[in-house]
PDB file of C-alpha atoms in Angstrom:
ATOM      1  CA  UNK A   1       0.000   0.000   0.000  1.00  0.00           C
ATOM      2  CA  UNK A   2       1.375   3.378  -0.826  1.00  0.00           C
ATOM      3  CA  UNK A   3       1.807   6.161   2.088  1.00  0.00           C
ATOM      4  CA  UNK A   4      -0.359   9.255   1.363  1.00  0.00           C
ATOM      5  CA  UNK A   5       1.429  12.029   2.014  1.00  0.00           C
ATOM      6  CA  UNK A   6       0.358  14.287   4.959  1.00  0.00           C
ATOM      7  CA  UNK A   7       0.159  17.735   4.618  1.00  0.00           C
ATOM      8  CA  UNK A   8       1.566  18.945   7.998  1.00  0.00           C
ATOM      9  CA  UNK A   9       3.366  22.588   8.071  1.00  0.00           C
ATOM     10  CA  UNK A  10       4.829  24.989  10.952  1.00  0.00           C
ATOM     11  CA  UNK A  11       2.365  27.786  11.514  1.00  0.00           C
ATOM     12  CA  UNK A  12       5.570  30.286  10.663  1.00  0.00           C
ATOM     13  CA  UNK A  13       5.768  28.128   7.110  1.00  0.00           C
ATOM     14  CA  UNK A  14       2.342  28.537   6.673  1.00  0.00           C
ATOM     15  CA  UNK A  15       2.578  32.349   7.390  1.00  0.00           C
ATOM     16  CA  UNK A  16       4.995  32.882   4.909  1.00  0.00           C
ATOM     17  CA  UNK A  17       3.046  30.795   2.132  1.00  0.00           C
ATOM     18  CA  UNK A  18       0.223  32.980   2.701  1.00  0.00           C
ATOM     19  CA  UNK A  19       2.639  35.736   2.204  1.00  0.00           C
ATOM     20  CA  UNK A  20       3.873  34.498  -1.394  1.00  0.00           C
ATOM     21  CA  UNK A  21       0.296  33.841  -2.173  1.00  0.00           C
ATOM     22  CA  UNK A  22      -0.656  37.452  -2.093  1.00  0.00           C
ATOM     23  CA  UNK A  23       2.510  38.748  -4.077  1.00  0.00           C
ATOM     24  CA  UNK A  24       1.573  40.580  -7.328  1.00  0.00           C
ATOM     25  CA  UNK A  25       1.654  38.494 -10.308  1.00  0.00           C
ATOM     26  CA  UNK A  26       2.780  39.494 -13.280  1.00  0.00           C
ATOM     27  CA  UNK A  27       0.562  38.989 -16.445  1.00  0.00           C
ATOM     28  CA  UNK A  28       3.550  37.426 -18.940  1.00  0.00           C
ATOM     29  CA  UNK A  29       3.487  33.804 -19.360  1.00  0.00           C
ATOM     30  CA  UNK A  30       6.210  32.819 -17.063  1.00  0.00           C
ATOM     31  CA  UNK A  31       5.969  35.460 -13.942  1.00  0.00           C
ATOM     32  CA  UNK A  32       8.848  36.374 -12.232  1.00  0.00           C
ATOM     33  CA  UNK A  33       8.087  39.115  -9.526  1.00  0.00           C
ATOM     34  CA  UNK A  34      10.166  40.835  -6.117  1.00  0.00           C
ATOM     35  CA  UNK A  35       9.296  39.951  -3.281  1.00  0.00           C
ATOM     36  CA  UNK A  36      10.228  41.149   0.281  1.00  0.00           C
ATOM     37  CA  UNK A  37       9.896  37.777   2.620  1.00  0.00           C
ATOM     38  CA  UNK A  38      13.390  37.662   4.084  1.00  0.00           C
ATOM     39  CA  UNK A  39      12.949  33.836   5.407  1.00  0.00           C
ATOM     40  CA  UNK A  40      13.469  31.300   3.056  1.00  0.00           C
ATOM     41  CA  UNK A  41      11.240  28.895   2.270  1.00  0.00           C
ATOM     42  CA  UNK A  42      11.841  24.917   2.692  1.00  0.00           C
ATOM     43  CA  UNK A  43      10.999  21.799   1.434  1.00  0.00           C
ATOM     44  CA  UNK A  44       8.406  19.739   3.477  1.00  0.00           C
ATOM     45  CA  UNK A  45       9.313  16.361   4.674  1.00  0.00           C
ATOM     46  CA  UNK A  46       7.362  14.056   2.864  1.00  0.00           C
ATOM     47  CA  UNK A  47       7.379  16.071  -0.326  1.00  0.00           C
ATOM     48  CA  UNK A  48       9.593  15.383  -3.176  1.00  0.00           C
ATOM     49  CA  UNK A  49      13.186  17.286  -3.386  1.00  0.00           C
ATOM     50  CA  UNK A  50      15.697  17.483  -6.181  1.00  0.00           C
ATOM     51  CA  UNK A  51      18.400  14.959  -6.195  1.00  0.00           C
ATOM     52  CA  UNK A  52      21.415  16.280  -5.614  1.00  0.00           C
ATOM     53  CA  UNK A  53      23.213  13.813  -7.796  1.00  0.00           C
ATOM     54  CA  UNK A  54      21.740  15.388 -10.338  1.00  0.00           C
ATOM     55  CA  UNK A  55      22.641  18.540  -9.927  1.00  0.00           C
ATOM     56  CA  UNK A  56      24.980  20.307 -12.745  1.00  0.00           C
ATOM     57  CA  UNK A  57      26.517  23.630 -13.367  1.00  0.00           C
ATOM     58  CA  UNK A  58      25.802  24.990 -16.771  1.00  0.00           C
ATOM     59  CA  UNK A  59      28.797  26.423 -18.247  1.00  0.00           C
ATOM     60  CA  UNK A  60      27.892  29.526 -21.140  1.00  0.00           C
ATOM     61  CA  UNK A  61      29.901  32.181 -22.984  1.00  0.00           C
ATOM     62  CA  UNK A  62      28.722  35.117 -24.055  1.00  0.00           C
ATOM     63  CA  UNK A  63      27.107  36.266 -27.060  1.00  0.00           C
ATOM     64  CA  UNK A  64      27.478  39.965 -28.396  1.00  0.00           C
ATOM     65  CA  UNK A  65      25.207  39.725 -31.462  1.00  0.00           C
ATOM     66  CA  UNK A  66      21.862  37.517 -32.497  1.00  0.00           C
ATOM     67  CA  UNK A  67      20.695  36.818 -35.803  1.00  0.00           C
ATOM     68  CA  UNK A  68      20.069  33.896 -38.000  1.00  0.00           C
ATOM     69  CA  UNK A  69      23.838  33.897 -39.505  1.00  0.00           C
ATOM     70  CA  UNK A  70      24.865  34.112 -35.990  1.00  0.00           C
ATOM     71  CA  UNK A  71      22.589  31.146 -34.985  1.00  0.00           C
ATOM     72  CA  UNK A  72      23.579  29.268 -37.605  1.00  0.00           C
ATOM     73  CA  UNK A  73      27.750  29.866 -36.822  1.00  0.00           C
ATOM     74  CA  UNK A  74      27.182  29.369 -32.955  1.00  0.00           C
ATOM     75  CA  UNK A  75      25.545  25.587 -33.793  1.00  0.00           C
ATOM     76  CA  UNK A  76      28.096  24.699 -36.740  1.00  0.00           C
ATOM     77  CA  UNK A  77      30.936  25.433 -33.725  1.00  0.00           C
ATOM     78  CA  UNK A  78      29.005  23.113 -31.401  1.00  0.00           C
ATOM     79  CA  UNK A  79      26.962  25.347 -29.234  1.00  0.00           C
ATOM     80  CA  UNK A  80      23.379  26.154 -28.723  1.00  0.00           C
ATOM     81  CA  UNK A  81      22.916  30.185 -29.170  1.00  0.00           C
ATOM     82  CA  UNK A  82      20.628  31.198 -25.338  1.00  0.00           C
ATOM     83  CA  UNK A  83      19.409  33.933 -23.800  1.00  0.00           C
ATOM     84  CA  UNK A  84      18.892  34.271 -20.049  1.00  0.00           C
ATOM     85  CA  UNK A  85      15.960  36.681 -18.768  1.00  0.00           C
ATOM     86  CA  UNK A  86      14.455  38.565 -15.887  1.00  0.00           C
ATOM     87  CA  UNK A  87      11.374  37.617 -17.126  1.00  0.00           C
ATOM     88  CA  UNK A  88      10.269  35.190 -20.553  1.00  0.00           C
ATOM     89  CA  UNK A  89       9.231  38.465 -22.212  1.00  0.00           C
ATOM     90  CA  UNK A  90      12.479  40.139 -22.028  1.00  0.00           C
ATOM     91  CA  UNK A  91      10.215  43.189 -21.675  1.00  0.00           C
ATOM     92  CA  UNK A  92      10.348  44.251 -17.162  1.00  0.00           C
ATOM     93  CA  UNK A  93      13.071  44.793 -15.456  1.00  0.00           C
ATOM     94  CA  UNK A  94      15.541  44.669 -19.293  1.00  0.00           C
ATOM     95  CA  UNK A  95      18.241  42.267 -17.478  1.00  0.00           C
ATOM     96  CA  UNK A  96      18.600  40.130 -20.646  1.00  0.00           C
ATOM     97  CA  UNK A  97      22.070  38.548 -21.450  1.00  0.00           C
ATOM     98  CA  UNK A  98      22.869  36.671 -24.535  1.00  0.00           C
ATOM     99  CA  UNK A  99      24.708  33.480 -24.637  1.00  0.00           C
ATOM    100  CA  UNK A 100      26.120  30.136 -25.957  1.00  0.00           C
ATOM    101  CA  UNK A 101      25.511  26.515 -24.410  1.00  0.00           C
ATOM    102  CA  UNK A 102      27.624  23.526 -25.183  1.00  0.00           C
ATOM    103  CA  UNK A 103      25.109  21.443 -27.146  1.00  0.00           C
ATOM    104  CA  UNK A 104      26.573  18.433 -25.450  1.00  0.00           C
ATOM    105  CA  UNK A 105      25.986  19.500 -22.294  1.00  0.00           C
ATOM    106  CA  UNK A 106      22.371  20.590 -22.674  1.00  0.00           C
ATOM    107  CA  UNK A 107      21.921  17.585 -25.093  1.00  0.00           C
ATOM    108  CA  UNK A 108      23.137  14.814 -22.028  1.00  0.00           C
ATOM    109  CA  UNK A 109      20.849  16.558 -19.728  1.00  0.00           C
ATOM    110  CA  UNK A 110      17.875  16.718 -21.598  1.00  0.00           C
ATOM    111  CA  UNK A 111      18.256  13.057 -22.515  1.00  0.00           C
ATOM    112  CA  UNK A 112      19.373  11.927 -18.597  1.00  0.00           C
ATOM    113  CA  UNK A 113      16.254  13.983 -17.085  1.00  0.00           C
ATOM    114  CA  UNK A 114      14.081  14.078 -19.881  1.00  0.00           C
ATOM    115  CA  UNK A 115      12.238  17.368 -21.750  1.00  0.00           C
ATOM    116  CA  UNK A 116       9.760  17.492 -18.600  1.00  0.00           C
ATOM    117  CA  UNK A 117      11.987  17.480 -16.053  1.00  0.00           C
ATOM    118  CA  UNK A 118      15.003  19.565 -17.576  1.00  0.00           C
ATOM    119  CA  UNK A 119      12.122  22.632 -17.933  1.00  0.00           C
ATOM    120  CA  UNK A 120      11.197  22.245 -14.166  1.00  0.00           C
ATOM    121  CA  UNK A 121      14.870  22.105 -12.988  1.00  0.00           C
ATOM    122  CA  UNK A 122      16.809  24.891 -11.302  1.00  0.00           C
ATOM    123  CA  UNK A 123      21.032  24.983 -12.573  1.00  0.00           C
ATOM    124  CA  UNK A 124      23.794  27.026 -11.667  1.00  0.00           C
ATOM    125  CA  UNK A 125      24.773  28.763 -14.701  1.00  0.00           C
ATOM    126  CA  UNK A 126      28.389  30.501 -14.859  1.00  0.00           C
ATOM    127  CA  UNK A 127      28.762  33.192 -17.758  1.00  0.00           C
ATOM    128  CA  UNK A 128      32.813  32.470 -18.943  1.00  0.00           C
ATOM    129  CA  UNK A 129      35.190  33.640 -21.549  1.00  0.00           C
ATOM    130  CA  UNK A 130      35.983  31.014 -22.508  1.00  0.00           C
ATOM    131  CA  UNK A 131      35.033  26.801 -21.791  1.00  0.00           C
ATOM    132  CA  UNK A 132      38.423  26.137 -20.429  1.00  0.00           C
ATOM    133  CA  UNK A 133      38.767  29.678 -18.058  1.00  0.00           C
ATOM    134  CA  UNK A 134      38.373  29.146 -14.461  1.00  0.00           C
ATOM    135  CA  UNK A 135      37.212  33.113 -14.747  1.00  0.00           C
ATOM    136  CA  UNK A 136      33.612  33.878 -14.004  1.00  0.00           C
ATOM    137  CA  UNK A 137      31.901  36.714 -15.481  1.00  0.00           C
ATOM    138  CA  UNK A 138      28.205  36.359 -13.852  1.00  0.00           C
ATOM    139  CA  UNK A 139      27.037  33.096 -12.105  1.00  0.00           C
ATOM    140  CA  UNK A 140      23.370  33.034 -11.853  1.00  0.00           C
ATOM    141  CA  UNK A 141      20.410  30.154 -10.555  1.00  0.00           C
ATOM    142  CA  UNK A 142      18.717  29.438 -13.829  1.00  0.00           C
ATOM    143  CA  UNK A 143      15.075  27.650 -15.029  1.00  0.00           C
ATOM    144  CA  UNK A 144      15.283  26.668 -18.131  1.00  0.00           C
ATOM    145  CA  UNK A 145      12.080  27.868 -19.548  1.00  0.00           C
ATOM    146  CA  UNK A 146      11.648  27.029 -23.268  1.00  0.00           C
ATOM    147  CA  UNK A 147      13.631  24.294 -25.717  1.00  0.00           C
ATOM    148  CA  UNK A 148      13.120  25.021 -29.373  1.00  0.00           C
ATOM    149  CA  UNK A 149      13.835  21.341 -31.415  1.00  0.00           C
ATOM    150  CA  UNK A 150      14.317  21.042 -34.660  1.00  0.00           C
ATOM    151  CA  UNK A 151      11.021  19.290 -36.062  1.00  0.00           C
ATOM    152  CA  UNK A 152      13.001  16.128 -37.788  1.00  0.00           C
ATOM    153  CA  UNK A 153      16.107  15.210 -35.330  1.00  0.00           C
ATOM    154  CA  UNK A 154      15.008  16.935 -32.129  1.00  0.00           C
ATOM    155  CA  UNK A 155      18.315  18.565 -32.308  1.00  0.00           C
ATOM    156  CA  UNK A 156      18.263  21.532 -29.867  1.00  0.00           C
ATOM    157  CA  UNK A 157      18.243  25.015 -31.584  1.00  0.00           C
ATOM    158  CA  UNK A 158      17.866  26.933 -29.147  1.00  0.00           C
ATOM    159  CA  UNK A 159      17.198  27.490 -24.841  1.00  0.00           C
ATOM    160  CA  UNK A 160      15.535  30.408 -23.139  1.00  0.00           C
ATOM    161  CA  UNK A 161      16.459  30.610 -19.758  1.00  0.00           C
ATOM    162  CA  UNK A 162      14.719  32.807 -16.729  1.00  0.00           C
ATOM    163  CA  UNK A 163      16.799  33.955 -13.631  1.00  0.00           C
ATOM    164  CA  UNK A 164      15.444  32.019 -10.496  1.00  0.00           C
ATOM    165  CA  UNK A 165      16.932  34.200  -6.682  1.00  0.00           C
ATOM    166  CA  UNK A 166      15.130  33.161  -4.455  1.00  0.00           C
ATOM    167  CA  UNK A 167      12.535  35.805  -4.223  1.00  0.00           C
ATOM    168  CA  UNK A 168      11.363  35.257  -7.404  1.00  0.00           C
ATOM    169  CA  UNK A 169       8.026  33.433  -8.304  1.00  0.00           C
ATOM    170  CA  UNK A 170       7.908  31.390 -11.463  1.00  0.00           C
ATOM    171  CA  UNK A 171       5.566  29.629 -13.250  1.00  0.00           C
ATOM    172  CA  UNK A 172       6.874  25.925 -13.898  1.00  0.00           C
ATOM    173  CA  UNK A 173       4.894  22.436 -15.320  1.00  0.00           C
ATOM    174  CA  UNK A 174       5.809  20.359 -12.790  1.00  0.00           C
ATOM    175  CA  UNK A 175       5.820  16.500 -13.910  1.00  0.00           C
ATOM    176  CA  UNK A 176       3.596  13.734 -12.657  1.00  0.00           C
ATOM    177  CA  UNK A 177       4.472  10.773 -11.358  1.00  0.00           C
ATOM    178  CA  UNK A 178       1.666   8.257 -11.534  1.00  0.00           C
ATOM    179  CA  UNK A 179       1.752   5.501  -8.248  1.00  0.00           C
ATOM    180  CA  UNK A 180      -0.251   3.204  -6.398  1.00  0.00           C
ATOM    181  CA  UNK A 181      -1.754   1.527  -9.884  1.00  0.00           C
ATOM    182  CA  UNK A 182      -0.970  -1.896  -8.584  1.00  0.00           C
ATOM    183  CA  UNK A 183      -3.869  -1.661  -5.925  1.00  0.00           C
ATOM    184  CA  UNK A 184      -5.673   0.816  -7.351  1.00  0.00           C
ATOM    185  CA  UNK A 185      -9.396  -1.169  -7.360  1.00  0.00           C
ATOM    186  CA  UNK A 186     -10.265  -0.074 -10.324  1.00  0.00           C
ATOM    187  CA  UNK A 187      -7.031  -1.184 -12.142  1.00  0.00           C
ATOM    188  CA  UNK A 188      -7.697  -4.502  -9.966  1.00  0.00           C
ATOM    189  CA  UNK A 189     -10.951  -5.239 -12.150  1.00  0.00           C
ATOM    190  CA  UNK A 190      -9.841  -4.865 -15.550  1.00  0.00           C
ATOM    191  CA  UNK A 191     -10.140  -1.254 -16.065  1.00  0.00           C
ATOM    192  CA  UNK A 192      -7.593   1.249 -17.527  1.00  0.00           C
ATOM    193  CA  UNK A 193      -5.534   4.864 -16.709  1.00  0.00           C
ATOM    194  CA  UNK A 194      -6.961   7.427 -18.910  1.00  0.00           C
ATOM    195  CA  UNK A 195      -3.952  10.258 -17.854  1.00  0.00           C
ATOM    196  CA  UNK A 196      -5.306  13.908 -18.842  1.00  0.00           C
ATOM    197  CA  UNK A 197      -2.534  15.961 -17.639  1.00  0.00           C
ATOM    198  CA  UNK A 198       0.951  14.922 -17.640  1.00  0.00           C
ATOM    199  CA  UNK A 199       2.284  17.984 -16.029  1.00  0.00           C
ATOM    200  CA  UNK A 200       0.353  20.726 -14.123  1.00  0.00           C
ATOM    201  CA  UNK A 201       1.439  24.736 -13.914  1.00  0.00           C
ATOM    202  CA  UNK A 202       2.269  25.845 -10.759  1.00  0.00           C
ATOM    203  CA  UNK A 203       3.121  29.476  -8.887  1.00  0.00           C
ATOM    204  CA  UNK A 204       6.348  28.075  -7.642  1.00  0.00           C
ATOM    205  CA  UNK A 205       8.649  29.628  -5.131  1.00  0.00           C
ATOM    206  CA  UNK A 206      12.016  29.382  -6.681  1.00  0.00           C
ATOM    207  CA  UNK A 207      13.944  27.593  -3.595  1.00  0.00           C
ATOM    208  CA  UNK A 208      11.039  24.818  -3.100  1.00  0.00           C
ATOM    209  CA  UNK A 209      10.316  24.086  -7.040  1.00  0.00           C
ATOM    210  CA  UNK A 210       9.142  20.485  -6.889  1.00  0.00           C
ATOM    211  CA  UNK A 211      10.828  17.993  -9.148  1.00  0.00           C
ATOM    212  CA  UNK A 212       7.821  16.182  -9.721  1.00  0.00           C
ATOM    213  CA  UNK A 213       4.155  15.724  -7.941  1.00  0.00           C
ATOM    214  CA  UNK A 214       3.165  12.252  -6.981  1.00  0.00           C
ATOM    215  CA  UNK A 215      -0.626  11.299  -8.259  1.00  0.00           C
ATOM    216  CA  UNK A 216      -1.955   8.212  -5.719  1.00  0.00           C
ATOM    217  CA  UNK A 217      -4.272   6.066  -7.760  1.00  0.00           C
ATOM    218  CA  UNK A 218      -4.279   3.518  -4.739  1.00  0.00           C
ATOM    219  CA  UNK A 219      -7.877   4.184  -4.072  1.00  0.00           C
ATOM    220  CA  UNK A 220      -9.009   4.924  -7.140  1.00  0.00           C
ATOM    221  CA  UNK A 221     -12.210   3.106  -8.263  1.00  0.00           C
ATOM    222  CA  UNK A 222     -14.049   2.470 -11.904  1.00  0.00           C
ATOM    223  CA  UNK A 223     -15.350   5.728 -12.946  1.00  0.00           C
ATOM    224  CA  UNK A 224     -13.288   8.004 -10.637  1.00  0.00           C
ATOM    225  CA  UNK A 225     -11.223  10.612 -11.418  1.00  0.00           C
ATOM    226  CA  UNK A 226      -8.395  12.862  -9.939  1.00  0.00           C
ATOM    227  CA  UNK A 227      -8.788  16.995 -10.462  1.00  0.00           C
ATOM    228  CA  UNK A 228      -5.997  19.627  -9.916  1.00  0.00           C
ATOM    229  CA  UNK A 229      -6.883  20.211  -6.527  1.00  0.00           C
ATOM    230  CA  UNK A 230      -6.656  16.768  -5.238  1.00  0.00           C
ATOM    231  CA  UNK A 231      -2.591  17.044  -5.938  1.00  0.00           C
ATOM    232  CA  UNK A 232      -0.793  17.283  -2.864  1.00  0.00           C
ATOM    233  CA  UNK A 233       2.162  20.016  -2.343  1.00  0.00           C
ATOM    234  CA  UNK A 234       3.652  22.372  -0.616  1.00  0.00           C
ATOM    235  CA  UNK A 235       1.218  24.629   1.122  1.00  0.00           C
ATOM    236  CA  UNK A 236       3.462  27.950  -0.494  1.00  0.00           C
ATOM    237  CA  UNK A 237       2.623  26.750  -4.028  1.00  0.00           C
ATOM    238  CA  UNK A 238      -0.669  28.080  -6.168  1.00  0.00           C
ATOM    239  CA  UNK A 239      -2.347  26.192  -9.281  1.00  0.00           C
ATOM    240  CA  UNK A 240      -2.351  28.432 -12.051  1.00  0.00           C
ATOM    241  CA  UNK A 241      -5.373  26.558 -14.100  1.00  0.00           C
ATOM    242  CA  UNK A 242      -8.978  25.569 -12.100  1.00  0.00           C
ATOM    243  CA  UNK A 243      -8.737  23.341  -9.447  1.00  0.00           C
ATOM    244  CA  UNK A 244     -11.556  21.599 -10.933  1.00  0.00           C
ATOM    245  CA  UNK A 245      -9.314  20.271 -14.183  1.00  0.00           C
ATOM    246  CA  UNK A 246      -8.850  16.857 -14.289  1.00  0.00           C
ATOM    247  CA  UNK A 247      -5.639  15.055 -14.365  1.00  0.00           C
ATOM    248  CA  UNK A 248      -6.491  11.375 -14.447  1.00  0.00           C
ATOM    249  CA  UNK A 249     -10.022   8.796 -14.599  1.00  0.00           C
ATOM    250  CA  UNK A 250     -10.331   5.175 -14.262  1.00  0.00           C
ATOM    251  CA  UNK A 251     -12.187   3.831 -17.262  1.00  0.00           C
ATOM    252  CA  UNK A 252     -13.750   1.215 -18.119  1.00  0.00           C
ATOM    253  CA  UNK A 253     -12.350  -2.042 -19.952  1.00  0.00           C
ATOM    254  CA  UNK A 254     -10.915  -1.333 -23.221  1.00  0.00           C
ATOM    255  CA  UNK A 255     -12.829  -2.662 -26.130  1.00  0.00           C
ATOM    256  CA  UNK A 256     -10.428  -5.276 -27.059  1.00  0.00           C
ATOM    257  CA  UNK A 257     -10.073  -6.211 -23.717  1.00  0.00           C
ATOM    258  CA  UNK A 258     -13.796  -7.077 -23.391  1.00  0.00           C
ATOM    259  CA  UNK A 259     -14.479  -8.510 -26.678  1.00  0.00           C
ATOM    260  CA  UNK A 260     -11.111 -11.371 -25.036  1.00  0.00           C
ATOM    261  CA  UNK A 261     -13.475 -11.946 -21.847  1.00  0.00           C
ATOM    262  CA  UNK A 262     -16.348 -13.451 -24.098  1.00  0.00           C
TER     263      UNK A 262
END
């Protein structure tokens, strides 16, 4: 039987997520806003954490011009041509730095973690002359926020990252991980996971971004169905969508499957 995870916080912790939950939000896709709450927030035991083993610093050079011919010399010399922002729009706050990525780095990590979970990862990023200089020009927590692949060999063109201190707020699609199918009831009689959502949009603190959100099907029945705001996380994060949006159902047999039983 899978544990359920119980949603148990300090009342300070709880103070402070009501704090971040009444922050202005900024109306660009990906919001990253100031914020004045000096103490940090935490993870929650119970909750997943990033794995430390996993954990990589991004190494980048910088980029004086952009442009297609540009694009095209960065990729040809083996990197991926970036730009790192305050905010996805480039447009508040104007700290936008342009940049080169070694394609095999950013290729190994997308293909280790996975396009989900790279995009819902914090990095340390460190802005260098050159690959091979131990000198540091900026070094900067970084979300990777959008991966452009080309359409035939999913070759990365390009990466957009957003600057994550820790008083930012930032909009991430957290992966699901789906658990507790081997006793769900439902799954016990035949039926099958329809999965909805694979990833849900969350108001995320930077310093407690989850790595993924756990999805209990172990008491899930034929005909019953999982929403938004059955997921459980930490207290300090907000949905972005309706509560009400579904994620997962247990449906019936599959046609195949009962056309077999006769």
């Amino acid at each position: 039987m899978v544990k359920r995870y119980q949603m148990s916080a300090p009342r300070q912790l709880l103070t402070r997520a009501l704090l971040f939950r009444h922050v202005r939000q900024s109306s660009t896709a990906a919001a990253l806003v100031e914020d004045n709450v000096e103490l940090p927030l935490t993870y929650l035991e119970g909750f997943p954490k990033p794995d430390l083993k996993h954990a990589e610093t991004i190494v980048a050079l910088p980029r004086g011009q952009s442009g297609k011919n540009i694009s095209a010399k960065e990729r040809k010399a083996g990197r991926i041509p970036s730009i790192i922002f305050e905010q996805e729009d480039g447009q508040h706050g104007g700290n936008k730095r342009l940049i080169s990525v070694q394609n095999n780095q950013i290729k190994k990590l997308v293909n280790h973690l996975g396009r989900s979970y790279f995009l819902s990862r914090l990095f340390d990023l460190e802005v260098r002359p050159d690959v091979e200089s131990e000198d540091i020009i900026e070094k900067v927590r970084v979300l990777p926020r959008l991966l452009h692949l080309h359409a035939s060999t999913d070759a990365v063109l390009n990466v957009t990252f957003l600057r994550a201190p820790s008083n930012a707020l930032l909009k991430v699609d957290v992966p699901l991980v789906f658990i507790g199918d081997d006793v769900s009831p439902g799954l016990k009689k035949g039926s099958y996971l329809n999965i909805i959502k694979r990833t849900v949009k969350f108001l995320c603190p930077a310093d407690i971004i989850p790595p993924f959100i756990e999805v209990d099907l172990s008491e899930l029945d034929v005909g019953q169905k999982l929403v938004m705001g059955d997921l459980k996380v930490h207290p300090a994060l907000k949905l972005v969508r309706p509560k009400e949006e579904p994620i997962c159902k247990i449906a019936g047999a599959r046609v195949s499957d009962s056309k077999k039983s006769k």
